[in-house]
């Protein structure tokens, strides 16, 4: 596997239509990114896979999609109004701002100027609700999806009467006014989180915690085929851990800018439901069939979709001589198959290739038609967007000899009869 620089990833992502800088024609907006046609497919494939594993394939986890704007009291009870802050320092010379814990040494990383004392900066974005703009109408864009899960705990209990343990999961946008957004989609101001809160009796804390740690690791290694050697556990030290957390383990991934947090598993104790019981006056408790009443504890699994995409892109990137290819697992590749006529100025080839394309598209919808440039260029393009298979219709195909199927990773070509093509491609894609 080749190591890739962030510059190369950013450039490939933009050139090939995965990810563009947000509001680019207006000079951009720091920390915002737009997903292009290929990025959207990759993003959906990964989030659907997570949803399938966390929600659809299980009977104990329920999905929700809560509103991004929530009653501001939610953020008081959760502790975000008083505590969702990062220490910020400002350079007295160039006025640039930095997160204190990201600065090495005592001087400004940009101009070596003197830095101010650190002050706490709240990272929640504020906006106004309704037509009046005063402090009584202030609301926040949610900085995490977790709170929309806790506020729906009672609703899910009332609708489904689930037995403990059970979980609630959500995928959605979160907003953080990061002091210094950077490292491409790793640290953005608007991003998607995939979070699951598992409600338990405190006696099962340790084993459930271990299960969710394993789940995260297995998802990355087995479902996304990420190289295990690029992953590592990081246990939060006392200083890093939230005051209510009993334990916290992050999976770090070797991103181009270093080994950094990708996915967190946290034992949040009974802090959340207790705080919202206090804040809302609604009792958020569980009653066992034999009458025991208690506030469930929570094991959280929390991962950023953008960071997961960055990890997948980093891991899939390969470069040898002048060939670049993304070795995505077929299940998450934006396109599974590309079909081309050997030459685009031979109508009989184009007609046959169209026929083949139309038939494949019926059973593999994410099939792409490509007749730009010569075959060599098309292979390069498909390699760079990680299409696992290219089907070429040549003159022998017109004679009934079948088409050639080229494998992205080995570059080997095989001739496959048209009547065998569906089974061949389906087997290869599922393998
Ligand atoms: P960091 O220490 O890197 O700021 P965090 O510990 O504050 O992250 P959490 O609050 O635990 O992160 O958020 C859960 C997950 O959401 C993280 O593991 C990460 O994948 C993702 N995430 C957090 N902040 C961002 C961001 N600014 N941009 C993209 N993803 C993020």
PDB file of N, CA and C in Angstrom, residues 375-409:
ATOM      1  N   UNK A 375      -8.984   3.691 -24.819  1.00  0.00           N
ATOM      2  CA  UNK A 375      -9.228   2.715 -23.751  1.00  0.00           C
ATOM      3  C   UNK A 375      -8.247   2.895 -22.590  1.00  0.00           C
ATOM      4  N   UNK A 376      -6.991   3.194 -22.914  1.00  0.00           N
ATOM      5  CA  UNK A 376      -5.982   3.388 -21.867  1.00  0.00           C
ATOM      6  C   UNK A 376      -6.395   4.498 -20.904  1.00  0.00           C
ATOM      7  N   UNK A 377      -6.857   5.598 -21.475  1.00  0.00           N
ATOM      8  CA  UNK A 377      -7.286   6.742 -20.639  1.00  0.00           C
ATOM      9  C   UNK A 377      -8.488   6.371 -19.791  1.00  0.00           C
ATOM     10  N   UNK A 378      -9.377   5.586 -20.396  1.00  0.00           N
ATOM     11  CA  UNK A 378     -10.582   5.196 -19.634  1.00  0.00           C
ATOM     12  C   UNK A 378     -10.192   4.311 -18.451  1.00  0.00           C
ATOM     13  N   UNK A 379      -9.276   3.395 -18.659  1.00  0.00           N
ATOM     14  CA  UNK A 379      -8.823   2.553 -17.537  1.00  0.00           C
ATOM     15  C   UNK A 379      -8.244   3.425 -16.433  1.00  0.00           C
ATOM     16  N   UNK A 380      -7.422   4.397 -16.831  1.00  0.00           N
ATOM     17  CA  UNK A 380      -6.809   5.284 -15.826  1.00  0.00           C
ATOM     18  C   UNK A 380      -7.863   6.000 -15.014  1.00  0.00           C
ATOM     19  N   UNK A 381      -8.866   6.498 -15.744  1.00  0.00           N
ATOM     20  CA  UNK A 381      -9.933   7.254 -15.079  1.00  0.00           C
ATOM     21  C   UNK A 381     -10.705   6.351 -14.116  1.00  0.00           C
ATOM     22  N   UNK A 382     -11.046   5.166 -14.592  1.00  0.00           N
ATOM     23  CA  UNK A 382     -11.828   4.255 -13.738  1.00  0.00           C
ATOM     24  C   UNK A 382     -10.998   3.781 -12.538  1.00  0.00           C
ATOM     25  N   UNK A 383      -9.688   3.593 -12.760  1.00  0.00           N
ATOM     26  CA  UNK A 383      -8.810   3.215 -11.636  1.00  0.00           C
ATOM     27  C   UNK A 383      -8.832   4.317 -10.578  1.00  0.00           C
ATOM     28  N   UNK A 384      -8.766   5.546 -11.049  1.00  0.00           N
ATOM     29  CA  UNK A 384      -8.694   6.680 -10.111  1.00  0.00           C
ATOM     30  C   UNK A 384      -9.988   6.891  -9.331  1.00  0.00           C
ATOM     31  N   UNK A 385     -11.098   6.406  -9.855  1.00  0.00           N
ATOM     32  CA  UNK A 385     -12.345   6.543  -9.080  1.00  0.00           C
ATOM     33  C   UNK A 385     -12.724   5.215  -8.426  1.00  0.00           C
ATOM     34  N   UNK A 386     -11.852   4.217  -8.600  1.00  0.00           N
ATOM     35  CA  UNK A 386     -12.023   2.970  -7.845  1.00  0.00           C
ATOM     36  C   UNK A 386     -13.086   2.032  -8.385  1.00  0.00           C
ATOM     37  N   UNK A 387     -13.344   2.096  -9.707  1.00  0.00           N
ATOM     38  CA  UNK A 387     -14.333   1.169 -10.284  1.00  0.00           C
ATOM     39  C   UNK A 387     -13.717  -0.234 -10.377  1.00  0.00           C
ATOM     40  N   UNK A 388     -14.314  -1.223  -9.725  1.00  0.00           N
ATOM     41  CA  UNK A 388     -13.653  -2.537  -9.671  1.00  0.00           C
ATOM     42  C   UNK A 388     -13.509  -3.241 -11.036  1.00  0.00           C
ATOM     43  N   UNK A 389     -14.489  -3.058 -11.927  1.00  0.00           N
ATOM     44  CA  UNK A 389     -14.426  -3.807 -13.203  1.00  0.00           C
ATOM     45  C   UNK A 389     -14.747  -2.927 -14.407  1.00  0.00           C
ATOM     46  N   UNK A 390     -13.968  -3.125 -15.486  1.00  0.00           N
ATOM     47  CA  UNK A 390     -14.241  -2.440 -16.750  1.00  0.00           C
ATOM     48  C   UNK A 390     -14.563  -3.496 -17.804  1.00  0.00           C
ATOM     49  N   UNK A 391     -15.667  -3.288 -18.479  1.00  0.00           N
ATOM     50  CA  UNK A 391     -16.098  -4.228 -19.521  1.00  0.00           C
ATOM     51  C   UNK A 391     -15.888  -3.560 -20.880  1.00  0.00           C
ATOM     52  N   UNK A 392     -15.076  -4.173 -21.731  1.00  0.00           N
ATOM     53  CA  UNK A 392     -14.832  -3.588 -23.055  1.00  0.00           C
ATOM     54  C   UNK A 392     -15.466  -4.458 -24.145  1.00  0.00           C
ATOM     55  N   UNK A 393     -16.174  -3.754 -25.011  1.00  0.00           N
ATOM     56  CA  UNK A 393     -16.807  -4.452 -26.134  1.00  0.00           C
ATOM     57  C   UNK A 393     -15.924  -4.225 -27.362  1.00  0.00           C
ATOM     58  N   UNK A 394     -15.300  -5.298 -27.857  1.00  0.00           N
ATOM     59  CA  UNK A 394     -14.392  -5.168 -29.000  1.00  0.00           C
ATOM     60  C   UNK A 394     -14.947  -5.942 -30.201  1.00  0.00           C
ATOM     61  N   UNK A 395     -14.135  -6.064 -31.252  1.00  0.00           N
ATOM     62  CA  UNK A 395     -14.653  -6.703 -32.463  1.00  0.00           C
ATOM     63  C   UNK A 395     -15.000  -8.173 -32.246  1.00  0.00           C
ATOM     64  N   UNK A 396     -14.259  -8.794 -31.357  1.00  0.00           N
ATOM     65  CA  UNK A 396     -14.574 -10.212 -31.094  1.00  0.00           C
ATOM     66  C   UNK A 396     -15.942 -10.372 -30.434  1.00  0.00           C
ATOM     67  N   UNK A 397     -16.325  -9.341 -29.711  1.00  0.00           N
ATOM     68  CA  UNK A 397     -17.654  -9.388 -29.079  1.00  0.00           C
ATOM     69  C   UNK A 397     -18.741  -9.428 -30.153  1.00  0.00           C
ATOM     70  N   UNK A 398     -18.454  -8.746 -31.273  1.00  0.00           N
ATOM     71  CA  UNK A 398     -19.448  -8.742 -32.362  1.00  0.00           C
ATOM     72  C   UNK A 398     -19.574 -10.124 -32.996  1.00  0.00           C
ATOM     73  N   UNK A 399     -18.498 -10.908 -32.889  1.00  0.00           N
ATOM     74  CA  UNK A 399     -18.515 -12.268 -33.444  1.00  0.00           C
ATOM     75  C   UNK A 399     -19.078 -13.283 -32.464  1.00  0.00           C
ATOM     76  N   UNK A 400     -19.573 -12.794 -31.339  1.00  0.00           N
ATOM     77  CA  UNK A 400     -20.151 -13.720 -30.351  1.00  0.00           C
ATOM     78  C   UNK A 400     -19.125 -14.306 -29.402  1.00  0.00           C
ATOM     79  N   UNK A 401     -17.923 -13.683 -29.327  1.00  0.00           N
ATOM     80  CA  UNK A 401     -16.861 -14.235 -28.478  1.00  0.00           C
ATOM     81  C   UNK A 401     -16.905 -13.693 -27.043  1.00  0.00           C
ATOM     82  N   UNK A 402     -17.863 -12.855 -26.758  1.00  0.00           N
ATOM     83  CA  UNK A 402     -17.963 -12.288 -25.407  1.00  0.00           C
ATOM     84  C   UNK A 402     -17.159 -10.999 -25.269  1.00  0.00           C
ATOM     85  N   UNK A 403     -17.150 -10.456 -24.079  1.00  0.00           N
ATOM     86  CA  UNK A 403     -16.503  -9.159 -23.826  1.00  0.00           C
ATOM     87  C   UNK A 403     -15.265  -9.394 -22.956  1.00  0.00           C
ATOM     88  N   UNK A 404     -14.393  -8.358 -22.845  1.00  0.00           N
ATOM     89  CA  UNK A 404     -13.285  -8.514 -21.895  1.00  0.00           C
ATOM     90  C   UNK A 404     -13.654  -7.794 -20.602  1.00  0.00           C
ATOM     91  N   UNK A 405     -13.312  -8.436 -19.496  1.00  0.00           N
ATOM     92  CA  UNK A 405     -13.558  -7.818 -18.190  1.00  0.00           C
ATOM     93  C   UNK A 405     -12.206  -7.622 -17.527  1.00  0.00           C
ATOM     94  N   UNK A 406     -11.903  -6.370 -17.183  1.00  0.00           N
ATOM     95  CA  UNK A 406     -10.606  -6.066 -16.572  1.00  0.00           C
ATOM     96  C   UNK A 406     -10.783  -5.770 -15.089  1.00  0.00           C
ATOM     97  N   UNK A 407      -9.925  -6.404 -14.294  1.00  0.00           N
ATOM     98  CA  UNK A 407      -9.962  -6.248 -12.848  1.00  0.00           C
ATOM     99  C   UNK A 407      -9.076  -5.057 -12.453  1.00  0.00           C
ATOM    100  N   UNK A 408      -9.639  -4.132 -11.672  1.00  0.00           N
ATOM    101  CA  UNK A 408      -8.923  -2.910 -11.265  1.00  0.00           C
ATOM    102  C   UNK A 408      -7.600  -3.193 -10.545  1.00  0.00           C
ATOM    103  N   UNK A 409      -7.610  -4.146  -9.627  1.00  0.00           N
ATOM    104  CA  UNK A 409      -6.436  -4.337  -8.775  1.00  0.00           C
ATOM    105  C   UNK A 409      -5.326  -5.134  -9.450  1.00  0.00           C
TER     106      UNK A 409
END
